[in-house]
Tab-separated table of C-alpha atoms in Angstrom:
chain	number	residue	atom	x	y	z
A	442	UNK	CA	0.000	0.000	0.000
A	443	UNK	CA	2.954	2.245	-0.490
A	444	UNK	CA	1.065	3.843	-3.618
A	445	UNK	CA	-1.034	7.092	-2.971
A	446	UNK	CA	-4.275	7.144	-5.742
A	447	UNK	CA	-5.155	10.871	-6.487
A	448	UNK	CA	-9.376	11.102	-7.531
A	449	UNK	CA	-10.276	13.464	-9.944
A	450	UNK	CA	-13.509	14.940	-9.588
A	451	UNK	CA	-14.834	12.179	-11.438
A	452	UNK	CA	-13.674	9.286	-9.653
A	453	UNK	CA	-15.087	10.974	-6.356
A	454	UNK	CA	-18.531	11.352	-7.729
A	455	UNK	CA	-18.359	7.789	-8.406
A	456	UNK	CA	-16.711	6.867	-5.035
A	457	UNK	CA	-20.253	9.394	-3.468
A	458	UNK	CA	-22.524	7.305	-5.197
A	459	UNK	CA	-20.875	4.143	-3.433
A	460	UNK	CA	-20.873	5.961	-0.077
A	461	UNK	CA	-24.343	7.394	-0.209
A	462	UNK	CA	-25.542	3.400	-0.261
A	463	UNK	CA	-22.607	2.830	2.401
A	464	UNK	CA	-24.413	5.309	4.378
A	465	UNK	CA	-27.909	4.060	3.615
A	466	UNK	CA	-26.800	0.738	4.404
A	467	UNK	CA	-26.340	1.550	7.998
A	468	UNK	CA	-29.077	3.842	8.365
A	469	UNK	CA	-31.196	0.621	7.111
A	470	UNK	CA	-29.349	-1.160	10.144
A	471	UNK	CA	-30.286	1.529	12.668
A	472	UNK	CA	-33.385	1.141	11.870
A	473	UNK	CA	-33.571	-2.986	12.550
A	474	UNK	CA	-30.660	-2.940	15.772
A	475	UNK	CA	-33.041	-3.774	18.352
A	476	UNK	CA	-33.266	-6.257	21.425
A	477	UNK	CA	-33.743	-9.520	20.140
A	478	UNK	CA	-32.909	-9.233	15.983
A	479	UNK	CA	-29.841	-11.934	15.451
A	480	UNK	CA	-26.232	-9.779	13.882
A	481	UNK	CA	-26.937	-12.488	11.141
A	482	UNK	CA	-30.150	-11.623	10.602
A	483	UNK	CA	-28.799	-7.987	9.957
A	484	UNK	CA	-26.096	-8.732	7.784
A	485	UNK	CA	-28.821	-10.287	5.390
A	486	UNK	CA	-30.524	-7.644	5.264
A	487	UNK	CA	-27.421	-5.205	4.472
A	488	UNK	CA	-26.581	-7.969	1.996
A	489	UNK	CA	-29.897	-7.797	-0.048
A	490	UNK	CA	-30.377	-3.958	0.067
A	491	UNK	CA	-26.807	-3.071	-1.524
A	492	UNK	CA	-27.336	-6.088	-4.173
A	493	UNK	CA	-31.269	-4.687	-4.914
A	494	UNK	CA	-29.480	-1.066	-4.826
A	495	UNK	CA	-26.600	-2.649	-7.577
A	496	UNK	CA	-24.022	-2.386	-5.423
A	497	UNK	CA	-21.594	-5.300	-4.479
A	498	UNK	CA	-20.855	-6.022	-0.250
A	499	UNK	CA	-16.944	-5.038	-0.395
A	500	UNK	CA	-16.388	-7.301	2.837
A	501	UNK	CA	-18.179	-10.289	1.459
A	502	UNK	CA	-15.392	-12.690	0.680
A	503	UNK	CA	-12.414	-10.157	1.160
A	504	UNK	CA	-9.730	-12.099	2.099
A	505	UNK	CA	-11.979	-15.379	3.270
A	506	UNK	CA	-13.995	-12.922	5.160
A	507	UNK	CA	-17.421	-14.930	5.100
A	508	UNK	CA	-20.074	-11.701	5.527
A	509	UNK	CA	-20.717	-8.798	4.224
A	510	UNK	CA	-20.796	-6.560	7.009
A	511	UNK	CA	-18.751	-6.483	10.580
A	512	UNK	CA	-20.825	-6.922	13.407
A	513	UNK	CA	-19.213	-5.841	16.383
A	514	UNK	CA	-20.627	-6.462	20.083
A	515	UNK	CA	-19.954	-4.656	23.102
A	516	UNK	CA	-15.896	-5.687	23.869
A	517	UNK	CA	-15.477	-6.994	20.126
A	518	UNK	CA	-13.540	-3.887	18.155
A	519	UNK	CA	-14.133	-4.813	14.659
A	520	UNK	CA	-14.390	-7.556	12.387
A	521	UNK	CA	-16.989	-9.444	14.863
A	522	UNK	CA	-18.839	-11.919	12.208
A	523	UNK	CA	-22.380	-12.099	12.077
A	524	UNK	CA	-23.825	-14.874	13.793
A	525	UNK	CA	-27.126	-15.833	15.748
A	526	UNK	CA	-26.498	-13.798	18.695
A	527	UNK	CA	-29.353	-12.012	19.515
A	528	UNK	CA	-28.836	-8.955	20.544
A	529	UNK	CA	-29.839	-7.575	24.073
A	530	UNK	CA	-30.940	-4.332	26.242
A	531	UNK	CA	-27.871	-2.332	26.996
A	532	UNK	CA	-25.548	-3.993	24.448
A	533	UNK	CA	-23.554	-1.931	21.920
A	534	UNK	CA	-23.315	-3.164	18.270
A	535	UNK	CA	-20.480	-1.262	15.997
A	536	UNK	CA	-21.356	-1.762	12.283
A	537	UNK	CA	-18.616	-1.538	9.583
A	538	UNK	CA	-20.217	-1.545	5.957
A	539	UNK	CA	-18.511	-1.287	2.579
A	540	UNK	CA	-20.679	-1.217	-0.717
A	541	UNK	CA	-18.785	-0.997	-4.260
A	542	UNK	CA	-20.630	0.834	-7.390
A	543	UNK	CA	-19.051	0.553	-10.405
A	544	UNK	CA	-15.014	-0.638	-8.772
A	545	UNK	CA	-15.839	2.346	-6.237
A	546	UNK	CA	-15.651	2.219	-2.551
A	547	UNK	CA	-17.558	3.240	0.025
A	548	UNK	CA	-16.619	2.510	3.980
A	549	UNK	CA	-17.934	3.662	6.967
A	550	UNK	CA	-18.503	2.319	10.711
A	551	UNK	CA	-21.370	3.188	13.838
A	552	UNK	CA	-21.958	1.927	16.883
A	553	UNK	CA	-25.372	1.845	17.853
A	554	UNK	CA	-26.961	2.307	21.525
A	555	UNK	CA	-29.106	-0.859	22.153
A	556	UNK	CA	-31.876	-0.429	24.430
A	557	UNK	CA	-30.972	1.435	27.208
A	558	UNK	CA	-27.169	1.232	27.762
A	559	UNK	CA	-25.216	2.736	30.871
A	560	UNK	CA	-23.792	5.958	30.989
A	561	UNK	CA	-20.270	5.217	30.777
A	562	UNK	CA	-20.788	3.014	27.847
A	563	UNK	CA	-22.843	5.961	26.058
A	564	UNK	CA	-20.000	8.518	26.846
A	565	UNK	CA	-17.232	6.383	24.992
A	566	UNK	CA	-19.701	6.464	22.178
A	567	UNK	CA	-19.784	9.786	22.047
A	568	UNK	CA	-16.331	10.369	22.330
A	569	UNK	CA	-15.025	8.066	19.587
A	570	UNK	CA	-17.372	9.812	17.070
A	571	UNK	CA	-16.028	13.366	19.003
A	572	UNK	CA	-12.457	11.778	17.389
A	573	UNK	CA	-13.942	11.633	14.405
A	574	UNK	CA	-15.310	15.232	14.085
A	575	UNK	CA	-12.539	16.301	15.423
A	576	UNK	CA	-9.860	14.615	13.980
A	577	UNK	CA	-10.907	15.327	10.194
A	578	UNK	CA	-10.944	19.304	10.908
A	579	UNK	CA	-7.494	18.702	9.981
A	580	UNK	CA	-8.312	16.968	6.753
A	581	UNK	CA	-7.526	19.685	4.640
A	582	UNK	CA	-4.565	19.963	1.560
A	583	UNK	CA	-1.296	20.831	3.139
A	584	UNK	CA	-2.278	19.273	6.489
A	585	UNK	CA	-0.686	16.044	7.394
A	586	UNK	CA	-2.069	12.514	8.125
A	587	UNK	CA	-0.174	13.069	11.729
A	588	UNK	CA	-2.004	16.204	12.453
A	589	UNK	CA	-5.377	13.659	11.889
A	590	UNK	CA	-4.227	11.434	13.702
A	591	UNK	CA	-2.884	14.094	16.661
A	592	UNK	CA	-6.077	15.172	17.189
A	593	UNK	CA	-8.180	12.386	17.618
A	594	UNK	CA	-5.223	10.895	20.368
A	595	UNK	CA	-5.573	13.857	22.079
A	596	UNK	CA	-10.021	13.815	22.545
A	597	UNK	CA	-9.921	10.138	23.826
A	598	UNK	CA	-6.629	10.712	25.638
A	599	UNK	CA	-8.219	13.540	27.919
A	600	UNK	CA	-11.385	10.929	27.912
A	601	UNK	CA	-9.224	8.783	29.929
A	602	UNK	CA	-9.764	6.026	27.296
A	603	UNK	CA	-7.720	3.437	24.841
A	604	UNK	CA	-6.280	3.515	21.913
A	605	UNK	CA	-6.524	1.175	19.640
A	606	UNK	CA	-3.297	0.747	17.657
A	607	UNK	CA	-2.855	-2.770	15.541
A	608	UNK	CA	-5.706	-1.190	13.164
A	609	UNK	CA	-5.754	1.990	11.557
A	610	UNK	CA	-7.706	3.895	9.345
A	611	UNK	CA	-6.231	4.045	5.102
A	612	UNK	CA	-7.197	5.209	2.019
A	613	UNK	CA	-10.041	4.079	0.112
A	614	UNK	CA	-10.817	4.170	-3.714
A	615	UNK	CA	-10.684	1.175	-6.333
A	616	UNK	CA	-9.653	-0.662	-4.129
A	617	UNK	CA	-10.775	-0.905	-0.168
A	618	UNK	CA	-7.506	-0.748	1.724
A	619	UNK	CA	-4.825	1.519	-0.353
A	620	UNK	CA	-2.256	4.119	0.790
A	621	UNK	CA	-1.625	5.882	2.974
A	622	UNK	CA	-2.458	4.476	6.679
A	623	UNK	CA	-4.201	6.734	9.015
A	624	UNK	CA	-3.691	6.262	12.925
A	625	UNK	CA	-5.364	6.866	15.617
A	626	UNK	CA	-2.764	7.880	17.685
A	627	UNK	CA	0.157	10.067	17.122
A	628	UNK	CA	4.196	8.269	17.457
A	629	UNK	CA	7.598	10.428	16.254
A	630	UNK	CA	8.895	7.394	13.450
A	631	UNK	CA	5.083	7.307	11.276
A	632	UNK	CA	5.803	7.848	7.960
A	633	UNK	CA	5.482	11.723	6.790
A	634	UNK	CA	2.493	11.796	4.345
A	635	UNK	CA	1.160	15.388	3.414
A	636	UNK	CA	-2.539	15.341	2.565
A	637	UNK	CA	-3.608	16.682	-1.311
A	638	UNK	CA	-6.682	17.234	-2.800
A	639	UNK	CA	-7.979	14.363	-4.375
A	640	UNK	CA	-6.799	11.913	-1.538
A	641	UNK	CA	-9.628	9.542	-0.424
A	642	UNK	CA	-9.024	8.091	3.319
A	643	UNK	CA	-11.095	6.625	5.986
A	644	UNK	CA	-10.485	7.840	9.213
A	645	UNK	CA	-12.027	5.371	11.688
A	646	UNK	CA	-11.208	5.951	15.822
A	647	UNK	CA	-11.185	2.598	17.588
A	648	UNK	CA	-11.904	3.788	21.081
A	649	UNK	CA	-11.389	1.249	24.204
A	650	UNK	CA	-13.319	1.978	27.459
A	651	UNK	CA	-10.355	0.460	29.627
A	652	UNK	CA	-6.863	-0.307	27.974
A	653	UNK	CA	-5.627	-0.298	24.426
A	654	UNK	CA	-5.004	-4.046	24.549
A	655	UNK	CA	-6.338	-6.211	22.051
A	656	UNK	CA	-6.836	-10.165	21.714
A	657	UNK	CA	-7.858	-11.712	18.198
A	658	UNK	CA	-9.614	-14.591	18.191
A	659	UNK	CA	-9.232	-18.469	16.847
A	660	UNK	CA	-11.380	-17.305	13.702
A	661	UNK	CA	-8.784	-14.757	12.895
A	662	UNK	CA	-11.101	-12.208	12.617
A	663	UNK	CA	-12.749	-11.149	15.992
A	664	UNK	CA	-11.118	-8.608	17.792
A	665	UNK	CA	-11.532	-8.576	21.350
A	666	UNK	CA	-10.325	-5.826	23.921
A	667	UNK	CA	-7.691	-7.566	26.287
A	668	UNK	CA	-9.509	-6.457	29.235
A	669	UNK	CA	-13.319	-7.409	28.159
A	670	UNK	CA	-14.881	-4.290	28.600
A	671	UNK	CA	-16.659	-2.317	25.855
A	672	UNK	CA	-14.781	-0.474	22.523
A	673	UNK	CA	-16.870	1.892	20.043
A	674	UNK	CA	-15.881	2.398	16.455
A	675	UNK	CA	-16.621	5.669	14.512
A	676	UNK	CA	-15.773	5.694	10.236
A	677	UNK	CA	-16.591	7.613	7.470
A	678	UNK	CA	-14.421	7.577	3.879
A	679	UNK	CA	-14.125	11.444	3.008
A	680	UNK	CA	-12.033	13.661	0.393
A	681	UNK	CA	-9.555	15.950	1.231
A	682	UNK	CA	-10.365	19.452	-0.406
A	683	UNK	CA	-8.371	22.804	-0.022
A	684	UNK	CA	-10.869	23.454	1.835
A	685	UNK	CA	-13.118	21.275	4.759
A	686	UNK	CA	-13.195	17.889	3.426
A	687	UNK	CA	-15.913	16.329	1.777
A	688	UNK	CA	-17.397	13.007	3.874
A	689	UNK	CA	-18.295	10.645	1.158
A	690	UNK	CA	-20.367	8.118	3.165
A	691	UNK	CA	-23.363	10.648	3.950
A	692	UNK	CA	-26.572	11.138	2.768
């Protein structure tokens, strides 16, 4: 992934169509994450809208991966495959969907409140998606991917919360993982990678409500937090502009 793909205008109107469905995708998910509906059940529904919207599940098969969306549950982090849990009153599911248009893109990540969840819980939700606002005010040409990645370290930092650092955010485009890598967290030897215009990342926070730690299950998927308690995950794919950047995976 050491190539960086510069969009023309073009190519990001093609990679908005892809995250507009990306986006209604998991605004169709909102809609069904309730006490009791299966994260199975879910990720046949996400399946069936993108196909009966012509899009293709980017996640479905990628690398063996066996669904086409992540369903993530309360300590899982990402890549949590659907299955027949049913999901219960004051769990937290984070949703990671990618739909491709045409060879575009689209990628983008919630967590959603089930039921009534605690306080704490709700507060690293709203923090991790804090990173994200944050963090992509310095998404602009000229700006670097540290300065992203600065910013959304410092919000969960002062939120007393961790890190997650074995997965990162990345660029996005004809294919789903390209160049460059984007960070969560800030460290003096990441590669120096000045943001253009054109560029195409997702910048996704992994927040942890205790440590940073991370276990990966037999499957080789599931990602656990070490210490079991809950993690949120925030994502949208956007384009850097001259000016603000442009999030991709809205409506």
């Amino acid at each position: 992934m050491s190539h960086i793909v510069i969009k023309t205008p073009s190519q990001i109107e093609h990679m908005r169509v892809a995250g507009r469905l990306t986006y209604q995708t998991l605004e169709l998910l909102r809609e069904h994450a309730r006490p009791g509906i299966t994260t199975k059940k879910l990720d046949k529904l996400a399946r069936e809208f993108m196909r009966d919207n012509g899009a293709t599940p980017s996640f479905l098969g990628y690398m063996g991966y066996p669904a086409s969306i992540c369903a993530s549950v309360n300590d899982t982090i990402i890549h949590g495959i659907p299955s027949g849990y049913a999901l219960k009153d004051g769990d937290i599911l984070s949703v990671d969907v990618g739909a491709c248009i045409e060879g575009y893109h689209g990628d983008a990540a919630r967590t959603f409140l089930i039921g009534e969840v605690d306080e704490e819980t709700k507060h690293l939700v709203e923090i991790t998606e804090r990173c994200f606002t944050e963090g992509i005010k310095k998404a602009v040409a000229g700006n670097f991917v540290a300065d992203i990645s600065r910013e959304i370290q410092r919000i969960a930092s002062e939120a007393g919360y961790g890190i997650v650092r074995e997965f990162v955010g990345h660029g996005v485009g004809k294919q789903m993982h390209e160049a460059p890598e984007v960070p969560n967290f800030f460290a003096p030897r990441m590669p120096v990678v000045r943001l253009r215009a054109g560029m195409t990342i997702a910048v996704e926070p992994m927040i942890n409500l205790g440590t940073a730690g991370i276990r990966i299950l037999k499957d080789g998927w599931t990602v656990k937090t070490a210490d079991g308690k809950p993690s949120a995950h925030y994502e949208n794919t956007i384009a850097i502009t001259d000016c603000q950047p442009l999030i991709l995976t809205d409506a």
